[in-house]
Coordinates of N, CA, C and O and ligand atoms in Angstrom, one line a residue:
X1 N 0.8 -1.2 0.0 CA 0.0 0.0 0.0 C 0.9 1.2 0.0 O 1.7 1.4 0.9
X2 N 0.6 2.1 -0.9 CA 1.5 3.2 -1.2 C 1.7 4.2 0.0 O 2.9 4.5 0.3
X3 N 0.7 4.5 0.7 CA 0.9 5.5 1.8 C 1.0 4.9 3.2 O 0.9 5.6 4.2
X4 N 1.2 3.6 3.2 CA 1.2 2.9 4.5 C 2.6 3.0 5.1 O 3.6 2.6 4.4
X5 N 2.8 3.5 6.3 CA 4.0 3.6 7.0 C 4.8 2.3 7.1 O 6.0 2.2 6.7
X6 N 4.1 1.2 7.4 CA 4.8 -0.1 7.6 C 5.1 -0.7 6.3 O 6.2 -1.4 6.2
X7 N 4.3 -0.5 5.2 CA 4.7 -0.9 3.9 C 6.0 -0.2 3.4 O 6.8 -0.8 2.8
X8 N 6.1 1.1 3.8 CA 7.3 1.9 3.5 C 8.5 1.3 4.2 O 9.6 1.2 3.6
X9 N 8.4 0.8 5.4 CA 9.4 0.2 6.1 C 9.8 -1.1 5.4 O 11.0 -1.4 5.2
X10 N 8.8 -1.9 5.0 CA 9.1 -3.2 4.3 C 9.9 -2.9 3.0 O 10.8 -3.6 2.7
X11 N 9.5 -1.8 2.3 CA 10.2 -1.5 1.1 C 11.5 -0.7 1.3 O 12.2 -0.3 0.3
X12 N 11.9 -0.6 2.6 CA 13.1 0.1 3.0 C 13.1 1.6 2.6 O 14.2 2.3 2.4
X13 N 11.9 2.2 2.3 CA 11.8 3.6 2.1 C 12.0 4.4 3.4 O 12.4 5.6 3.4
X14 N 11.6 3.7 4.5 CA 11.9 4.3 5.8 C 12.7 3.3 6.6 O 12.4 2.1 6.5
X15 N 13.8 3.8 7.3 CA 14.6 2.9 8.0 C 14.0 2.3 9.3 O 13.0 2.9 9.8
X16 N 14.5 1.2 9.7 CA 14.0 0.6 11.0 C 15.2 -0.1 11.6 O 16.1 -0.4 10.9
X17 N 15.0 -0.4 12.9 CA 16.0 -1.3 13.6 C 15.4 -2.7 13.5 O 14.7 -3.1 14.4
X18 N 15.8 -3.3 12.4 CA 15.3 -4.7 12.2 C 15.9 -5.7 13.1 O 17.1 -5.7 13.2
X19 N 15.1 -6.5 13.8 CA 15.8 -7.5 14.7 C 15.5 -9.0 14.2 O 16.2 -9.9 14.5
X20 N 14.5 -9.1 13.2 CA 14.3 -10.5 12.7 C 13.6 -10.2 11.3 O 12.7 -9.4 11.2
X21 N 13.9 -11.0 10.3 CA 13.2 -10.9 9.0 C 13.2 -12.3 8.4 O 14.1 -13.1 8.5
X22 N 12.1 -12.6 7.8 CA 12.0 -13.8 6.9 C 11.3 -13.4 5.6 O 10.9 -12.3 5.4
X23 N 11.0 -14.4 4.8 CA 10.3 -14.2 3.5 C 9.0 -13.3 3.7 O 8.8 -12.5 2.9
X24 N 8.2 -13.7 4.7 CA 6.9 -13.0 4.8 C 6.8 -12.0 5.9 O 5.8 -11.2 5.9
X25 N 7.8 -11.9 6.7 CA 7.6 -11.0 8.0 C 8.9 -10.2 8.3 O 9.9 -10.5 7.9
X26 N 8.6 -9.2 9.1 CA 9.6 -8.3 9.6 C 9.3 -7.9 11.0 O 8.2 -7.6 11.4
X27 N 10.4 -8.0 11.9 CA 10.2 -7.5 13.3 C 11.3 -6.4 13.5 O 12.4 -6.6 13.1
X28 N 10.8 -5.3 14.1 CA 11.7 -4.2 14.3 C 11.4 -3.5 15.6 O 10.3 -3.6 16.1
X29 N 12.3 -2.8 16.1 CA 12.2 -2.1 17.4 C 11.2 -0.9 17.2 O 11.3 -0.1 16.3
X30 N 10.3 -0.8 18.2 CA 9.3 0.3 18.2 C 10.1 1.6 18.4 O 11.0 1.6 19.3
X31 N 9.8 2.6 17.7 CA 10.5 3.8 17.7 C 10.2 4.6 19.0 O 11.0 5.4 19.5
X32 N 9.1 4.3 19.7 CA 8.7 4.9 20.9 C 8.5 3.8 21.9 O 7.3 3.5 22.3
X33 N 9.5 3.2 22.4 CA 9.4 1.9 23.2 C 8.7 2.2 24.6 O 9.0 3.1 25.3
X34 N 7.8 1.2 24.9 CA 7.1 1.2 26.2 C 7.9 0.2 27.1 O 7.4 0.1 28.3
X35 N 8.8 -0.5 26.6 CA 9.6 -1.4 27.5 C 10.9 -1.6 26.7 O 11.0 -1.3 25.5
X36 N 12.0 -2.0 27.4 CA 13.2 -2.3 26.8 C 13.1 -3.4 25.8 O 12.7 -4.5 26.2
X37 N 13.4 -3.1 24.5 CA 13.2 -4.2 23.5 C 11.8 -4.3 22.9 O 11.5 -5.2 22.1
X38 N 11.0 -3.3 23.2 CA 9.6 -3.2 22.6 C 9.7 -3.4 21.1 O 10.4 -2.6 20.4
X39 N 9.1 -4.4 20.6 CA 9.2 -4.8 19.2 C 7.8 -4.9 18.5 O 6.9 -5.2 19.1
X40 N 7.8 -4.5 17.2 CA 6.6 -4.6 16.4 C 6.9 -5.7 15.3 O 8.0 -5.7 14.6
X41 N 6.0 -6.6 15.2 CA 6.1 -7.7 14.2 C 5.0 -7.5 13.1 O 3.9 -7.4 13.5
X42 N 5.4 -7.5 11.9 CA 4.4 -7.3 10.8 C 4.6 -8.3 9.7 O 5.7 -8.9 9.5
X43 N 3.5 -8.6 9.0 CA 3.6 -9.3 7.8 C 4.1 -8.3 6.7 O 3.7 -7.2 6.7
X44 N 4.8 -8.8 5.7 CA 5.2 -8.0 4.6 C 4.1 -7.6 3.7 O 4.1 -6.8 2.9
X45 N 3.0 -8.4 3.9 CA 1.8 -8.2 3.1 C 0.9 -7.2 3.8 O 0.6 -7.4 5.0
X46 N 0.4 -6.2 3.1 CA -0.4 -5.2 3.7 C -1.8 -5.8 4.0 O -2.5 -6.3 3.2
X47 N -2.2 -5.7 5.3 CA -3.6 -6.0 5.7 C -3.8 -5.2 7.0 O -3.0 -5.2 7.9
X48 N -4.9 -4.5 7.0 CA -5.2 -3.7 8.3 C -5.4 -4.5 9.5 O -5.1 -4.0 10.6
X49 N -6.0 -5.7 9.3 CA -6.5 -6.4 10.5 C -6.2 -7.9 10.3 O -6.0 -8.4 9.2
X50 N -6.4 -8.7 11.4 CA -6.3 -10.2 11.4 C -7.3 -10.7 10.3 O -6.9 -11.6 9.6
X51 N -8.5 -10.2 10.3 CA -9.5 -10.8 9.4 C -9.1 -10.6 7.9 O -9.7 -11.3 7.1
X52 N -8.3 -9.6 7.7 CA -8.0 -9.3 6.3 C -6.7 -9.9 5.8 O -6.3 -9.8 4.6
X53 N -6.0 -10.6 6.7 CA -4.7 -11.3 6.2 C -5.0 -12.8 6.1 O -5.6 -13.4 6.9
X54 N -4.5 -13.3 4.9 CA -4.9 -14.7 4.6 C -4.2 -15.7 5.6 O -3.2 -15.3 6.3
X55 N -4.8 -16.8 5.8 CA -4.5 -17.7 6.9 C -3.0 -18.1 6.9 O -2.4 -18.1 8.0
X56 N -2.5 -18.4 5.8 CA -1.0 -18.9 5.8 C -0.1 -17.7 6.2 O 0.9 -18.0 6.9
X57 N -0.4 -16.5 5.8 CA 0.4 -15.4 6.2 C 0.3 -15.1 7.7 O 1.2 -14.6 8.3
X58 N -1.0 -15.3 8.2 CA -1.2 -15.1 9.6 C -0.5 -16.2 10.4 O 0.1 -15.8 11.5
X59 N -0.5 -17.3 10.0 CA 0.3 -18.5 10.7 C 1.7 -18.1 10.7 O 2.4 -18.2 11.7
X60 N 2.2 -17.7 9.5 CA 3.6 -17.3 9.4 C 4.0 -16.1 10.4 O 5.0 -16.1 11.0
X61 N 3.0 -15.2 10.5 CA 3.3 -14.0 11.4 C 3.5 -14.4 12.8 O 4.3 -13.9 13.5
X62 N 2.6 -15.3 13.3 CA 2.7 -15.7 14.7 C 4.0 -16.5 15.0 O 4.6 -16.4 16.1
X63 N 4.4 -17.2 14.0 CA 5.7 -17.9 14.1 C 6.9 -16.9 14.2 O 7.8 -17.1 15.0
X64 N 6.8 -15.9 13.4 CA 7.8 -14.8 13.4 C 7.8 -14.1 14.8 O 8.8 -13.8 15.3
X65 N 6.6 -14.0 15.4 CA 6.5 -13.4 16.8 C 7.3 -14.3 17.7 O 8.2 -13.9 18.5
X66 N 7.1 -15.6 17.6 CA 7.8 -16.6 18.4 C 9.4 -16.4 18.2 O 10.1 -16.4 19.2
X67 N 9.8 -16.3 17.0 CA 11.2 -16.2 16.7 C 11.8 -14.9 17.3 O 12.9 -14.9 17.9
X68 N 11.1 -13.8 17.1 CA 11.5 -12.6 17.7 C 11.6 -12.6 19.2 O 12.6 -12.1 19.8
X69 N 10.6 -13.3 19.8 CA 10.6 -13.4 21.3 C 11.9 -14.1 21.7 O 12.5 -13.8 22.7
X70 N 12.2 -15.2 21.0 CA 13.4 -16.0 21.4 C 14.7 -15.1 21.3 O 15.5 -15.2 22.2
X71 N 14.8 -14.3 20.3 CA 15.9 -13.4 20.1 C 16.0 -12.3 21.2 O 17.0 -12.1 21.8
X72 N 14.8 -11.8 21.6 CA 14.7 -10.8 22.6 C 15.1 -11.4 24.0 O 15.9 -10.8 24.8
X73 N 14.6 -12.6 24.2 CA 15.0 -13.3 25.4 C 16.5 -13.5 25.5 O 17.1 -13.3 26.6
X74 N 17.1 -13.9 24.4 CA 18.6 -14.2 24.4 C 19.3 -12.8 24.7 O 20.3 -12.9 25.4
X75 N 18.9 -11.8 24.1 CA 19.7 -10.5 24.1 C 19.4 -9.7 25.4 O 20.3 -9.0 25.9
X76 N 18.2 -9.7 25.9 CA 17.8 -8.8 26.9 C 17.3 -9.4 28.2 O 17.1 -8.8 29.2
X77 N 17.1 -10.7 28.1 CA 16.7 -11.5 29.3 C 15.5 -11.0 30.1 O 15.6 -10.9 31.3
X78 N 14.5 -10.7 29.4 CA 13.2 -10.4 30.1 C 12.7 -11.6 30.9 O 13.0 -12.7 30.5
X79 N 11.9 -11.3 31.9 CA 11.3 -12.5 32.7 C 10.0 -12.9 32.1 O 9.5 -14.0 32.6
X80 N 9.4 -12.1 31.2 CA 8.2 -12.5 30.6 C 7.9 -11.6 29.4 O 8.7 -10.7 29.1
X81 N 6.7 -11.7 28.9 CA 6.3 -10.8 27.8 C 4.8 -10.5 27.9 O 4.0 -11.3 28.4
X82 N 4.5 -9.4 27.4 CA 3.0 -9.1 27.1 C 3.0 -9.0 25.5 O 3.8 -8.2 25.0
X83 N 2.1 -9.7 24.9 CA 1.9 -9.7 23.4 C 0.6 -9.1 23.2 O -0.4 -9.5 23.8
X84 N 0.5 -8.1 22.3 CA -0.7 -7.4 22.1 C -0.9 -6.8 20.7 O 0.1 -6.5 20.0
X85 N -2.2 -6.7 20.4 CA -2.5 -6.1 19.1 C -3.6 -4.9 19.4 O -4.6 -5.3 20.0
X86 N -3.3 -3.8 19.0 CA -4.3 -2.7 19.0 C -5.0 -2.9 17.7 O -4.5 -2.7 16.6
X87 N -6.2 -3.5 17.8 CA -6.9 -4.0 16.7 C -8.1 -3.0 16.4 O -9.2 -3.2 17.0
X88 N -8.0 -2.1 15.5 CA -9.0 -1.2 15.2 C -8.8 0.1 16.0 O -8.2 0.1 17.0
X89 N -9.3 1.2 15.4 CA -9.1 2.5 15.9 C -9.5 2.6 17.4 O -8.8 3.2 18.2
X90 N -10.6 2.0 17.7 CA -11.2 2.1 19.1 C -10.2 1.5 20.1 O -10.2 2.0 21.3
X91 N -9.4 0.5 19.7 CA -8.5 -0.1 20.6 C -7.1 0.6 20.7 O -6.2 0.2 21.4
X92 N -7.0 1.7 19.8 CA -5.8 2.4 19.8 C -4.8 2.2 18.6 O -3.7 2.6 18.6
X93 N -5.3 1.5 17.6 CA -4.5 1.2 16.4 C -4.3 2.5 15.7 O -5.2 3.2 15.3
X94 N -3.0 2.9 15.5 CA -2.7 4.1 14.8 C -2.1 3.9 13.4 O -2.1 4.8 12.6
X95 N -1.5 2.7 13.2 CA -1.0 2.4 11.9 C -1.9 1.2 11.3 O -2.0 0.2 11.9
X96 N -2.5 1.5 10.2 CA -3.5 0.5 9.7 C -2.8 -0.6 8.9 O -3.3 -0.9 7.8
X97 N -1.8 -1.1 9.4 CA -1.1 -2.3 8.9 C -1.0 -3.2 10.1 O -0.2 -2.8 11.0
X98 N -1.7 -4.3 10.1 CA -1.6 -5.3 11.3 C -0.2 -5.4 11.8 O 0.7 -5.6 11.1
X99 N -0.1 -5.2 13.1 CA 1.2 -5.4 13.8 C 1.0 -5.9 15.2 O 0.0 -5.6 15.9
X100 N 1.9 -6.8 15.6 CA 1.8 -7.4 16.8 C 2.9 -6.9 17.7 O 4.1 -6.9 17.3
X101 N 2.5 -6.2 18.9 CA 3.5 -5.7 19.8 C 4.1 -6.8 20.7 O 3.3 -7.6 21.3
X102 N 5.4 -6.8 20.8 CA 6.0 -7.7 21.8 C 6.6 -6.7 22.9 O 7.5 -5.9 22.5
X103 N 6.0 -6.8 24.0 CA 6.5 -6.0 25.1 C 7.2 -6.9 26.2 O 6.6 -7.6 26.9
X104 N 8.6 -6.9 26.1 CA 9.3 -7.7 27.1 C 9.0 -7.1 28.5 O 8.8 -5.9 28.7
X105 N 8.9 -8.0 29.4 CA 8.5 -7.6 30.8 C 9.7 -7.9 31.8 O 10.3 -9.1 31.7
X106 N 9.9 -7.0 32.7 CA 11.0 -7.2 33.7 C 10.5 -7.0 35.1 O 9.5 -6.3 35.3
X107 N 11.1 -7.6 36.0 CA 10.7 -7.5 37.4 C 10.7 -6.0 37.8 O 11.6 -5.2 37.5
X108 N 9.6 -5.6 38.4 CA 9.4 -4.2 38.9 C 9.3 -3.2 37.8 O 9.5 -2.0 38.1
X109 N 8.8 -3.6 36.6 CA 8.7 -2.6 35.5 C 7.5 -1.7 35.7 O 7.3 -0.8 34.9
X110 N 6.6 -2.0 36.6 CA 5.5 -1.2 36.9 C 4.3 -1.3 35.9 O 3.3 -0.6 36.0
X111 N 4.4 -2.2 35.0 CA 3.3 -2.4 34.0 C 2.2 -3.3 34.5 O 2.4 -4.0 35.5
X112 N 1.1 -3.2 33.9 CA -0.1 -4.0 34.3 C -0.2 -5.2 33.4 O 0.7 -5.5 32.5
X113 N -1.3 -6.0 33.5 CA -1.6 -7.1 32.6 C -2.6 -6.7 31.6 O -3.1 -5.6 31.6
X114 N -3.0 -7.6 30.8 CA -3.9 -7.4 29.7 C -5.3 -6.9 30.3 O -5.9 -6.1 29.8
X115 N -5.7 -7.4 31.5 CA -6.9 -7.1 32.1 C -7.0 -5.6 32.5 O -8.1 -5.1 32.7
X116 N -5.8 -5.0 32.6 CA -5.8 -3.6 33.0 C -6.2 -2.6 31.9 O -6.4 -1.4 32.1
X117 N -6.3 -3.1 30.7 CA -6.6 -2.3 29.6 C -8.1 -1.8 29.6 O -8.4 -0.6 29.3
X118 N -9.0 -2.7 30.1 CA -10.4 -2.3 30.2 C -11.1 -3.1 31.3 O -10.8 -4.2 31.5
X119 N -12.0 -2.4 31.9 CA -12.8 -3.1 32.9 C -14.2 -2.5 32.7 O -14.7 -1.6 33.5
X120 N -14.9 -2.9 31.7 CA -16.3 -2.4 31.4 C -17.1 -3.6 30.8 O -17.2 -3.6 29.6
X121 N -17.5 -4.5 31.6 CA -18.1 -5.7 31.0 C -19.5 -5.5 30.4 O -20.0 -6.5 29.7
X122 N -20.1 -4.4 30.5 CA -21.4 -4.1 29.8 C -22.6 -4.7 30.5 O -22.5 -5.3 31.6
X123 N -23.8 -4.5 29.9 CA -25.0 -4.8 30.6 C -25.4 -6.3 30.6 O -26.0 -6.8 31.5
X124 N -25.0 -7.1 29.6 CA -25.4 -8.5 29.5 C -24.6 -9.3 30.4 O -23.4 -9.1 30.5
X125 N -25.3 -10.3 31.0 CA -24.5 -11.3 31.8 C -23.6 -12.2 30.9 O -23.9 -12.3 29.7
X126 N -22.7 -12.9 31.5 CA -21.9 -13.9 30.7 C -22.9 -14.9 30.1 O -22.7 -15.3 28.9
X127 N -23.9 -15.3 30.8 CA -24.8 -16.3 30.3 C -25.6 -15.8 29.1 O -25.8 -16.5 28.1
X128 N -26.0 -14.5 29.2 CA -26.7 -13.9 28.0 C -25.8 -13.8 26.8 O -26.3 -13.9 25.7
X129 N -24.5 -13.4 27.0 CA -23.6 -13.4 25.9 C -23.4 -14.7 25.3 O -23.5 -14.9 24.1
X130 N -23.3 -15.8 26.2 CA -23.1 -17.2 25.7 C -24.3 -17.6 24.8 O -24.1 -18.3 23.8
X131 N -25.4 -17.2 25.2 CA -26.7 -17.5 24.4 C -26.6 -17.0 23.0 O -27.1 -17.7 22.1
X132 N -25.9 -15.9 22.7 CA -25.9 -15.4 21.4 C -25.1 -16.3 20.5 O -25.2 -16.2 19.2
X133 N -24.3 -17.2 21.0 CA -23.4 -18.0 20.2 C -24.0 -19.4 20.0 O -23.4 -20.2 19.3
X134 N -25.2 -19.6 20.5 CA -25.8 -20.9 20.3 C -26.7 -21.0 19.1 O -27.1 -20.0 18.5
Ligands
AMP1 P1 -0.4 1.1 17.3 O1 -0.8 2.2 18.2 O2 -0.7 -0.3 17.8 O3 -0.9 1.3 15.9 O4 1.2 1.1 17.2 C1 2.0 1.7 16.2 C2 3.4 1.6 16.8 O5 4.3 1.9 15.7 C3 3.6 2.6 17.9 O6 4.0 2.0 19.0 C4 4.8 3.5 17.3 O7 5.7 3.9 18.2 C5 5.4 2.6 16.3 N1 6.0 3.2 15.1 C6 5.5 4.3 14.4 N2 6.4 4.6 13.4 C7 7.5 3.8 13.6 C8 8.7 3.7 13.0 N3 9.0 4.5 11.9 N4 9.6 2.7 13.3 C9 9.3 1.9 14.4 N5 8.1 2.0 15.1 C10 7.2 2.9 14.7
ZN2 ZN1 0.9 -1.6 4.9

């Protein structure tokens, strides 16, 4: 995609600190890190969201996340990771090219867990929601 920031990184029109690359994917350091080694992993194929990326490329992307995590573990020795996708504008997605954030976690880093992102379960009970899927 012509005007996509991450497509420009793929095409090397914009530089990045690449930490892992394969045929389909690229992992690079986030320019505004929220943790030491904060990394963004993308498919080289433009798709704004999970639902728009074909299955094989999506499988390949998650394997690239695994490989990047292994490298980060070797180089920076975090004690854990938070893996996340801001999926859609409402969730905070600012670059419309699907990307998976790898946030290495360290003892005493002061960060929260995924549950700390939102606590607004809505009006329907869990049972009522479950009913919708039957
Ligand atoms: P999101 O809010 O999930 O769309 O995250 C986009 C991320 O891309 C942010 O964490 C930015 O700091 C990061 N970012 C934007 N431009 C660049 C860039 N040129 N190189 C590396 N990371 C970038
Ligand atoms: Zn793109």
